[in-house]
Amino acid sequence: MASSACADTPHHHTYSSHKKHHHSAIPAGHETLSVRARPARRGTQEVLSHKLMEQQVPGTNPLKTLAQLPGVQFQSDDPQGLDTYSNQLYMHGFTQNDIGMTLDGIPLGEPTFRNYNGLSALQAISSENVGQLDVTQSAGAESTPSTNNLGGSINYISANPKEKPGGTISQTFGSNALFHSFFRFDSGRLNDTGTKFFVSYMRNQGEKWKGGGDQFVQQVNTKLVQPINQHSQISAFFDWDALQMVNYQDYTPNWLKNNGTKLDNFYGTPNAWRNAYNASQGIFPASYKGISDPKDVSYYDSTASSSDIFGGITADLALTNKLRWKTTFYGHEETGHGTYANPYACRDASASPCPAQADTIQLNGSRIFEQVRKPAIERFGGITSLNYRIAHHALSAGLWYENNHYTSYAYAYQQPLPGEGAPLNPFGSFKGVPSRTLWGQEYNTNSFTAFVGDTYHPLPSLEIHAGFKSLLNTTRVGHATNWALRFPSLANGESLTTAKAFLPHISLDWHFLHHHELFVDISENVHAYPQSGYNSSNSPFAVSQAAYNATRNTLKPETAWTFAGGYRYTSPQLQGSLYLYRTNFNNRLQQILANTGAGALLTNNTTTVQNVGGVTMNGVDASVTVSPIEGLSLFNSVSYSHSTYDQNIRSGSTTYTTRGQQVVAYPRFMYKARLAYEWHNWQAFVDAQYYGRRSFSYTGDFKLPSYWMSDLGLSYTLHDVSLGALKTVSVHRLVFSFNIYNLANVKYASTMGQNGFTMNNAGGAALNNQSILLGNPRQFFGSVRAEF
């Protein structure tokens, strides 16, 4: 690609994810990863540059930038994509649970709201410190330290400290009182050996676009690099973050159709506690007209709080001019809690206060209790690998081990009766004795992987790779507790092991002419059994002991074979690619609820998690970028995915006709376009994305409508601006930017299935399924960034 405008257009390059960096470590005088103007080409891997992410509103989730690629869908209910509850990523039909994520090679675990073995990348690194994203949309390299990368991998690479002393100050203002601040100090080279570091602080706070309350996160990152001669280095990365989110209300398609977009929890609004208590007694606002179960709109609060300490140290050593040894040790601790002001304390819907009964939640008879979930993660691990070059071969081998201790407990805390005082602070410590311990489980997991690989270059233009990965993962659940009057005995003292000795990966990459390239990638991978608290996911352990006993002999870990291939053409004026794939996804685990009535957490649902067959995914991505003149580029892509269930599902005496139906939440057709222009100090872009209809039931008899989404960005950059009387101090880059998200102010459902999907729409089950979140309306942002 000839120009930076072209380079920062999201071309769908597909390169082999196995290829290693066999060059020497970065010399002390060279800066890298701060800005990459041209995407690197590595087989089935796409590299998103820092410059492309920089065009978004500061603090925006890099996955929102990733969504510009063909085959990728990212959803969130807030404009920056920061609400971890709502974030949802799909790549070629696979959800985020099946995508491995790492930061500088350190595993981040499953990128979900209730992450049990890691943390969201947003909480691991500030977006301003991300140097690039390496994205693989097949099963990923066998060297990836992950137990869940069935559908691809995403490696966040942190920017290095700069060679010269300096810093960055950035300030953003936006709709709904958004206030984003970022400060970074770079030490520059501190001595002759090249020691350097950076430390940064980020603070992001903004009100919700509807309802009350705000969403807040602050974060400290630091990175130290110590070169060892010209070919080796030791580096360390540290992260601390604190997050407090007031969640948006879960919606139903019926509410969106009949009641508008503004329904939300009471927290942060006038007379919030009084209105919430009235609703628990059946006294509802007029806006609830026509809602079949208005109490499910009537929560006082729903919040999420968490704090992480995360980091690692890496030695990347050139033992000889052909042999490199890289080793990383890391650790991570997460604490936090999620709240939900549950209005179902009384079995008698009309009584107030609650009548005395054996299974009363609270001693004072209040109709609302604070349901608090307290998850915690403690994990540590190590990764080591050797890379050896001989003749036309690049040999690699490595090991990864991690121990993870995860706990998930749910408690009921007493809320006051009206007139007895203020309600509990959902962001408080909740260190007191709860009214009830509702349920709880503890998990201990040991993960071990080993890999070997060989990349052979018989010709300079031809690369052939073969390798395999071995995985051993064992999880034991114990210390289970439950409130026997409302909840069944939970799975306890049980263990499951995922063992796969041979998971092969074969690929070929051939540059057969100057501008032309062909590639093939074939791989198998496995997803170890997931974990969660009771009734919270498709974890086989998150069920009653009876339900576990009923399925234990039929459980198998999820596996997938992926066959991918394609063609790419690259020249200064034209870039095009065609990517085809087929995936056979087997032993799919699914949570099946026998009862999803109101107040489901307190109605003793019968829940099972069982293997329900496979999914066959056939798809194609096609993209083209034209650059007719310098600085101007136009990108277009189309994606078609025929991802369907292989079998019908039988639950009890009912058979659901899921065979041949498109997988839930992922559209068959997507179209994406981006027009970008760069002229002197000006940069501008407008992009548009079209998402086809998405199934909201497993049988496909209810779908959410298609929609368009568009964004706009404009920036102006000044260089070497002196600071008045301070002749020796200048701003190297002063950037003013303006962005609009959801340019056309489209009303749409973004995230879907966060509370699960119904099997079908019988009796309006899908139409009334409270399991979608609404996308944000049009939002405006202005930013200024100074780099010293």
PDB file of N, CA and C in Angstrom, residues 141-213:
ATOM      1  N   ALA A 141      -2.967 -19.667  16.085  1.00  0.00           N
ATOM      2  CA  ALA A 141      -1.700 -20.375  16.146  1.00  0.00           C
ATOM      3  C   ALA A 141      -1.701 -21.383  17.285  1.00  0.00           C
ATOM      4  N   GLU A 142      -0.981 -22.499  17.080  1.00  0.00           N
ATOM      5  CA  GLU A 142      -0.898 -23.502  18.133  1.00  0.00           C
ATOM      6  C   GLU A 142      -0.134 -22.993  19.345  1.00  0.00           C
ATOM      7  N   SER A 143       0.635 -21.917  19.180  1.00  0.00           N
ATOM      8  CA  SER A 143       1.392 -21.350  20.296  1.00  0.00           C
ATOM      9  C   SER A 143       0.546 -20.450  21.189  1.00  0.00           C
ATOM     10  N   THR A 144      -0.687 -20.117  20.788  1.00  0.00           N
ATOM     11  CA  THR A 144      -1.530 -19.224  21.580  1.00  0.00           C
ATOM     12  C   THR A 144      -1.859 -19.850  22.933  1.00  0.00           C
ATOM     13  N   PRO A 145      -1.531 -19.186  24.046  1.00  0.00           N
ATOM     14  CA  PRO A 145      -1.840 -19.736  25.377  1.00  0.00           C
ATOM     15  C   PRO A 145      -3.310 -19.524  25.721  1.00  0.00           C
ATOM     16  N   SER A 146      -4.139 -20.446  25.255  1.00  0.00           N
ATOM     17  CA  SER A 146      -5.582 -20.312  25.418  1.00  0.00           C
ATOM     18  C   SER A 146      -6.197 -21.695  25.448  1.00  0.00           C
ATOM     19  N   THR A 147      -7.315 -21.815  26.164  1.00  0.00           N
ATOM     20  CA  THR A 147      -8.060 -23.077  26.190  1.00  0.00           C
ATOM     21  C   THR A 147      -9.405 -22.932  25.487  1.00  0.00           C
ATOM     22  N   ASN A 148      -9.599 -21.838  24.723  1.00  0.00           N
ATOM     23  CA  ASN A 148     -10.922 -21.588  24.138  1.00  0.00           C
ATOM     24  C   ASN A 148     -10.893 -21.028  22.729  1.00  0.00           C
ATOM     25  N   ASN A 149      -9.729 -21.047  22.044  1.00  0.00           N
ATOM     26  CA  ASN A 149      -9.665 -20.361  20.747  1.00  0.00           C
ATOM     27  C   ASN A 149     -10.115 -21.262  19.602  1.00  0.00           C
ATOM     28  N   LEU A 150     -11.394 -21.643  19.637  1.00  0.00           N
ATOM     29  CA  LEU A 150     -12.000 -22.379  18.539  1.00  0.00           C
ATOM     30  C   LEU A 150     -12.170 -21.506  17.302  1.00  0.00           C
ATOM     31  N   GLY A 151     -12.527 -20.238  17.519  1.00  0.00           N
ATOM     32  CA  GLY A 151     -12.919 -19.378  16.412  1.00  0.00           C
ATOM     33  C   GLY A 151     -11.949 -18.270  16.108  1.00  0.00           C
ATOM     34  N   GLY A 152     -10.727 -18.341  16.633  1.00  0.00           N
ATOM     35  CA  GLY A 152      -9.754 -17.308  16.336  1.00  0.00           C
ATOM     36  C   GLY A 152      -9.069 -16.796  17.579  1.00  0.00           C
ATOM     37  N   SER A 153      -8.172 -15.851  17.375  1.00  0.00           N
ATOM     38  CA  SER A 153      -7.432 -15.272  18.494  1.00  0.00           C
ATOM     39  C   SER A 153      -7.160 -13.804  18.220  1.00  0.00           C
ATOM     40  N   ILE A 154      -7.048 -13.037  19.295  1.00  0.00           N
ATOM     41  CA  ILE A 154      -6.740 -11.612  19.222  1.00  0.00           C
ATOM     42  C   ILE A 154      -5.629 -11.333  20.219  1.00  0.00           C
ATOM     43  N   ASN A 155      -4.497 -10.864  19.722  1.00  0.00           N
ATOM     44  CA  ASN A 155      -3.373 -10.528  20.587  1.00  0.00           C
ATOM     45  C   ASN A 155      -3.192  -9.021  20.622  1.00  0.00           C
ATOM     46  N   TYR A 156      -3.417  -8.426  21.790  1.00  0.00           N
ATOM     47  CA  TYR A 156      -3.126  -7.013  22.009  1.00  0.00           C
ATOM     48  C   TYR A 156      -1.622  -6.873  22.254  1.00  0.00           C
ATOM     49  N   ILE A 157      -1.003  -5.948  21.552  1.00  0.00           N
ATOM     50  CA  ILE A 157       0.428  -5.689  21.740  1.00  0.00           C
ATOM     51  C   ILE A 157       0.583  -4.281  22.285  1.00  0.00           C
ATOM     52  N   SER A 158       1.192  -4.176  23.439  1.00  0.00           N
ATOM     53  CA  SER A 158       1.346  -2.868  24.085  1.00  0.00           C
ATOM     54  C   SER A 158       2.448  -2.072  23.402  1.00  0.00           C
ATOM     55  N   ALA A 159       2.252  -0.762  23.339  1.00  0.00           N
ATOM     56  CA  ALA A 159       3.256   0.123  22.777  1.00  0.00           C
ATOM     57  C   ALA A 159       4.469   0.159  23.681  1.00  0.00           C
ATOM     58  N   ASN A 160       5.635   0.295  23.084  1.00  0.00           N
ATOM     59  CA  ASN A 160       6.866   0.382  23.854  1.00  0.00           C
ATOM     60  C   ASN A 160       7.083   1.799  24.381  1.00  0.00           C
ATOM     61  N   PRO A 161       7.847   1.941  25.456  1.00  0.00           N
ATOM     62  CA  PRO A 161       8.265   3.287  25.880  1.00  0.00           C
ATOM     63  C   PRO A 161       9.067   3.953  24.759  1.00  0.00           C
ATOM     64  N   LYS A 162       9.009   5.273  24.703  1.00  0.00           N
ATOM     65  CA  LYS A 162       9.699   6.003  23.648  1.00  0.00           C
ATOM     66  C   LYS A 162      11.181   6.193  23.983  1.00  0.00           C
ATOM     67  N   GLU A 163      11.965   6.406  22.935  1.00  0.00           N
ATOM     68  CA  GLU A 163      13.403   6.566  23.098  1.00  0.00           C
ATOM     69  C   GLU A 163      13.763   7.899  23.757  1.00  0.00           C
ATOM     70  N   LYS A 164      12.939   8.921  23.552  1.00  0.00           N
ATOM     71  CA  LYS A 164      13.225  10.244  24.092  1.00  0.00           C
ATOM     72  C   LYS A 164      12.214  10.595  25.182  1.00  0.00           C
ATOM     73  N   PRO A 165      12.610  11.376  26.186  1.00  0.00           N
ATOM     74  CA  PRO A 165      11.653  11.790  27.227  1.00  0.00           C
ATOM     75  C   PRO A 165      10.499  12.565  26.614  1.00  0.00           C
ATOM     76  N   GLY A 166       9.328  12.353  27.168  1.00  0.00           N
ATOM     77  CA  GLY A 166       8.154  13.058  26.668  1.00  0.00           C
ATOM     78  C   GLY A 166       6.899  12.572  27.339  1.00  0.00           C
ATOM     79  N   GLY A 167       5.802  12.883  26.712  1.00  0.00           N
ATOM     80  CA  GLY A 167       4.539  12.469  27.307  1.00  0.00           C
ATOM     81  C   GLY A 167       3.377  12.788  26.401  1.00  0.00           C
ATOM     82  N   THR A 168       2.197  12.393  26.850  1.00  0.00           N
ATOM     83  CA  THR A 168       0.953  12.632  26.130  1.00  0.00           C
ATOM     84  C   THR A 168      -0.109  13.088  27.112  1.00  0.00           C
ATOM     85  N   ILE A 169      -0.834  14.119  26.732  1.00  0.00           N
ATOM     86  CA  ILE A 169      -1.997  14.585  27.497  1.00  0.00           C
ATOM     87  C   ILE A 169      -3.164  14.639  26.530  1.00  0.00           C
ATOM     88  N   SER A 170      -4.254  13.982  26.913  1.00  0.00           N
ATOM     89  CA  SER A 170      -5.425  13.933  26.040  1.00  0.00           C
ATOM     90  C   SER A 170      -6.676  14.203  26.860  1.00  0.00           C
ATOM     91  N   GLN A 171      -7.572  14.997  26.291  1.00  0.00           N
ATOM     92  CA  GLN A 171      -8.826  15.304  26.963  1.00  0.00           C
ATOM     93  C   GLN A 171      -9.963  15.231  25.953  1.00  0.00           C
ATOM     94  N   THR A 172     -11.021  14.520  26.342  1.00  0.00           N
ATOM     95  CA  THR A 172     -12.180  14.335  25.477  1.00  0.00           C
ATOM     96  C   THR A 172     -13.441  14.741  26.218  1.00  0.00           C
ATOM     97  N   PHE A 173     -14.324  15.432  25.527  1.00  0.00           N
ATOM     98  CA  PHE A 173     -15.652  15.760  26.031  1.00  0.00           C
ATOM     99  C   PHE A 173     -16.671  15.191  25.048  1.00  0.00           C
ATOM    100  N   GLY A 174     -17.829  14.806  25.569  1.00  0.00           N
ATOM    101  CA  GLY A 174     -18.801  14.231  24.665  1.00  0.00           C
ATOM    102  C   GLY A 174     -20.206  14.246  25.201  1.00  0.00           C
ATOM    103  N   SER A 175     -21.104  13.674  24.437  1.00  0.00           N
ATOM    104  CA  SER A 175     -22.503  13.579  24.833  1.00  0.00           C
ATOM    105  C   SER A 175     -22.634  12.888  26.171  1.00  0.00           C
ATOM    106  N   ASN A 176     -23.723  13.222  26.886  1.00  0.00           N
ATOM    107  CA  ASN A 176     -24.019  12.628  28.188  1.00  0.00           C
ATOM    108  C   ASN A 176     -22.886  12.839  29.184  1.00  0.00           C
ATOM    109  N   ALA A 177     -22.324  14.057  29.145  1.00  0.00           N
ATOM    110  CA  ALA A 177     -21.309  14.486  30.107  1.00  0.00           C
ATOM    111  C   ALA A 177     -20.099  13.572  30.124  1.00  0.00           C
ATOM    112  N   LEU A 178     -19.731  13.028  28.974  1.00  0.00           N
ATOM    113  CA  LEU A 178     -18.527  12.206  28.917  1.00  0.00           C
ATOM    114  C   LEU A 178     -17.304  13.059  29.198  1.00  0.00           C
ATOM    115  N   PHE A 179     -16.402  12.518  30.025  1.00  0.00           N
ATOM    116  CA  PHE A 179     -15.176  13.217  30.393  1.00  0.00           C
ATOM    117  C   PHE A 179     -14.078  12.159  30.433  1.00  0.00           C
ATOM    118  N   HIS A 180     -13.235  12.135  29.380  1.00  0.00           N
ATOM    119  CA  HIS A 180     -12.158  11.144  29.285  1.00  0.00           C
ATOM    120  C   HIS A 180     -10.816  11.859  29.333  1.00  0.00           C
ATOM    121  N   SER A 181      -9.961  11.426  30.268  1.00  0.00           N
ATOM    122  CA  SER A 181      -8.640  12.031  30.437  1.00  0.00           C
ATOM    123  C   SER A 181      -7.575  10.945  30.367  1.00  0.00           C
ATOM    124  N   PHE A 182      -6.460  11.282  29.710  1.00  0.00           N
ATOM    125  CA  PHE A 182      -5.351  10.338  29.610  1.00  0.00           C
ATOM    126  C   PHE A 182      -4.043  11.108  29.759  1.00  0.00           C
ATOM    127  N   PHE A 183      -3.175  10.602  30.633  1.00  0.00           N
ATOM    128  CA  PHE A 183      -1.865  11.209  30.877  1.00  0.00           C
ATOM    129  C   PHE A 183      -0.815  10.104  30.809  1.00  0.00           C
ATOM    130  N   ARG A 184       0.236  10.356  30.052  1.00  0.00           N
ATOM    131  CA  ARG A 184       1.324   9.371  29.950  1.00  0.00           C
ATOM    132  C   ARG A 184       2.672  10.081  29.979  1.00  0.00           C
ATOM    133  N   PHE A 185       3.594   9.513  30.754  1.00  0.00           N
ATOM    134  CA  PHE A 185       4.966  10.030  30.823  1.00  0.00           C
ATOM    135  C   PHE A 185       5.908   8.952  30.325  1.00  0.00           C
ATOM    136  N   ASP A 186       6.770   9.323  29.358  1.00  0.00           N
ATOM    137  CA  ASP A 186       7.820   8.432  28.864  1.00  0.00           C
ATOM    138  C   ASP A 186       9.174   8.932  29.352  1.00  0.00           C
ATOM    139  N   SER A 187       9.932   7.998  29.937  1.00  0.00           N
ATOM    140  CA  SER A 187      11.217   8.394  30.529  1.00  0.00           C
ATOM    141  C   SER A 187      12.290   8.648  29.487  1.00  0.00           C
ATOM    142  N   GLY A 188      12.154   8.025  28.300  1.00  0.00           N
ATOM    143  CA  GLY A 188      13.266   8.029  27.369  1.00  0.00           C
ATOM    144  C   GLY A 188      14.387   7.144  27.880  1.00  0.00           C
ATOM    145  N   ARG A 189      15.487   7.080  27.127  1.00  0.00           N
ATOM    146  CA  ARG A 189      16.637   6.265  27.540  1.00  0.00           C
ATOM    147  C   ARG A 189      17.258   6.860  28.794  1.00  0.00           C
ATOM    148  N   LEU A 190      17.348   6.029  29.837  1.00  0.00           N
ATOM    149  CA  LEU A 190      17.863   6.508  31.116  1.00  0.00           C
ATOM    150  C   LEU A 190      19.355   6.300  31.279  1.00  0.00           C
ATOM    151  N   ASN A 191      19.943   5.409  30.479  1.00  0.00           N
ATOM    152  CA  ASN A 191      21.373   5.116  30.612  1.00  0.00           C
ATOM    153  C   ASN A 191      21.884   4.525  29.310  1.00  0.00           C
ATOM    154  N   ASP A 192      23.161   4.153  29.309  1.00  0.00           N
ATOM    155  CA  ASP A 192      23.778   3.627  28.096  1.00  0.00           C
ATOM    156  C   ASP A 192      23.207   2.277  27.682  1.00  0.00           C
ATOM    157  N   THR A 193      22.634   1.532  28.606  1.00  0.00           N
ATOM    158  CA  THR A 193      22.065   0.228  28.260  1.00  0.00           C
ATOM    159  C   THR A 193      20.701   0.353  27.592  1.00  0.00           C
ATOM    160  N   GLY A 194      20.095   1.541  27.663  1.00  0.00           N
ATOM    161  CA  GLY A 194      18.816   1.749  26.990  1.00  0.00           C
ATOM    162  C   GLY A 194      17.593   1.534  27.853  1.00  0.00           C
ATOM    163  N   THR A 195      17.743   1.513  29.179  1.00  0.00           N
ATOM    164  CA  THR A 195      16.601   1.352  30.070  1.00  0.00           C
ATOM    165  C   THR A 195      15.576   2.460  29.815  1.00  0.00           C
ATOM    166  N   LYS A 196      14.321   2.093  29.706  1.00  0.00           N
ATOM    167  CA  LYS A 196      13.271   3.085  29.486  1.00  0.00           C
ATOM    168  C   LYS A 196      11.951   2.539  30.008  1.00  0.00           C
ATOM    169  N   PHE A 197      11.032   3.456  30.321  1.00  0.00           N
ATOM    170  CA  PHE A 197       9.723   3.038  30.819  1.00  0.00           C
ATOM    171  C   PHE A 197       8.688   4.104  30.497  1.00  0.00           C
ATOM    172  N   PHE A 198       7.414   3.713  30.611  1.00  0.00           N
ATOM    173  CA  PHE A 198       6.342   4.701  30.612  1.00  0.00           C
ATOM    174  C   PHE A 198       5.389   4.363  31.738  1.00  0.00           C
ATOM    175  N   VAL A 199       4.674   5.374  32.194  1.00  0.00           N
ATOM    176  CA  VAL A 199       3.604   5.199  33.165  1.00  0.00           C
ATOM    177  C   VAL A 199       2.449   6.080  32.719  1.00  0.00           C
ATOM    178  N   SER A 200       1.229   5.554  32.808  1.00  0.00           N
ATOM    179  CA  SER A 200       0.071   6.313  32.333  1.00  0.00           C
ATOM    180  C   SER A 200      -1.076   6.182  33.318  1.00  0.00           C
ATOM    181  N   TYR A 201      -1.951   7.182  33.265  1.00  0.00           N
ATOM    182  CA  TYR A 201      -3.187   7.172  34.051  1.00  0.00           C
ATOM    183  C   TYR A 201      -4.330   7.554  33.121  1.00  0.00           C
ATOM    184  N   MET A 202      -5.422   6.793  33.201  1.00  0.00           N
ATOM    185  CA  MET A 202      -6.605   7.060  32.396  1.00  0.00           C
ATOM    186  C   MET A 202      -7.819   7.115  33.309  1.00  0.00           C
ATOM    187  N   ARG A 203      -8.699   8.058  33.016  1.00  0.00           N
ATOM    188  CA  ARG A 203      -9.960   8.194  33.752  1.00  0.00           C
ATOM    189  C   ARG A 203     -11.065   8.454  32.747  1.00  0.00           C
ATOM    190  N   ASN A 204     -12.114   7.648  32.787  1.00  0.00           N
ATOM    191  CA  ASN A 204     -13.244   7.793  31.866  1.00  0.00           C
ATOM    192  C   ASN A 204     -14.535   7.759  32.668  1.00  0.00           C
ATOM    193  N   GLN A 205     -15.347   8.812  32.535  1.00  0.00           N
ATOM    194  CA  GLN A 205     -16.615   8.875  33.244  1.00  0.00           C
ATOM    195  C   GLN A 205     -17.654   9.536  32.358  1.00  0.00           C
ATOM    196  N   GLY A 206     -18.808   8.922  32.285  1.00  0.00           N
ATOM    197  CA  GLY A 206     -19.893   9.493  31.502  1.00  0.00           C
ATOM    198  C   GLY A 206     -21.234   9.003  32.001  1.00  0.00           C
ATOM    199  N   GLU A 207     -22.234   9.840  31.879  1.00  0.00           N
ATOM    200  CA  GLU A 207     -23.572   9.430  32.271  1.00  0.00           C
ATOM    201  C   GLU A 207     -24.154   8.485  31.220  1.00  0.00           C
ATOM    202  N   LYS A 208     -25.097   7.671  31.657  1.00  0.00           N
ATOM    203  CA  LYS A 208     -25.796   6.811  30.708  1.00  0.00           C
ATOM    204  C   LYS A 208     -26.640   7.664  29.757  1.00  0.00           C
ATOM    205  N   TRP A 209     -26.872   7.141  28.575  1.00  0.00           N
ATOM    206  CA  TRP A 209     -27.660   7.911  27.624  1.00  0.00           C
ATOM    207  C   TRP A 209     -29.162   7.820  27.909  1.00  0.00           C
ATOM    208  N   LYS A 210     -29.562   6.968  28.823  1.00  0.00           N
ATOM    209  CA  LYS A 210     -30.942   6.939  29.323  1.00  0.00           C
ATOM    210  C   LYS A 210     -30.886   6.480  30.764  1.00  0.00           C
ATOM    211  N   GLY A 211     -31.967   6.738  31.510  1.00  0.00           N
ATOM    212  CA  GLY A 211     -31.987   6.362  32.918  1.00  0.00           C
ATOM    213  C   GLY A 211     -31.042   7.217  33.732  1.00  0.00           C
ATOM    214  N   GLY A 212     -30.599   6.697  34.881  1.00  0.00           N
ATOM    215  CA  GLY A 212     -29.719   7.443  35.770  1.00  0.00           C
ATOM    216  C   GLY A 212     -28.433   6.689  36.035  1.00  0.00           C
ATOM    217  N   GLY A 213     -27.519   7.368  36.729  1.00  0.00           N
ATOM    218  CA  GLY A 213     -26.240   6.772  37.045  1.00  0.00           C
ATOM    219  C   GLY A 213     -25.232   6.978  35.932  1.00  0.00           C
TER     220      GLY A 213
END
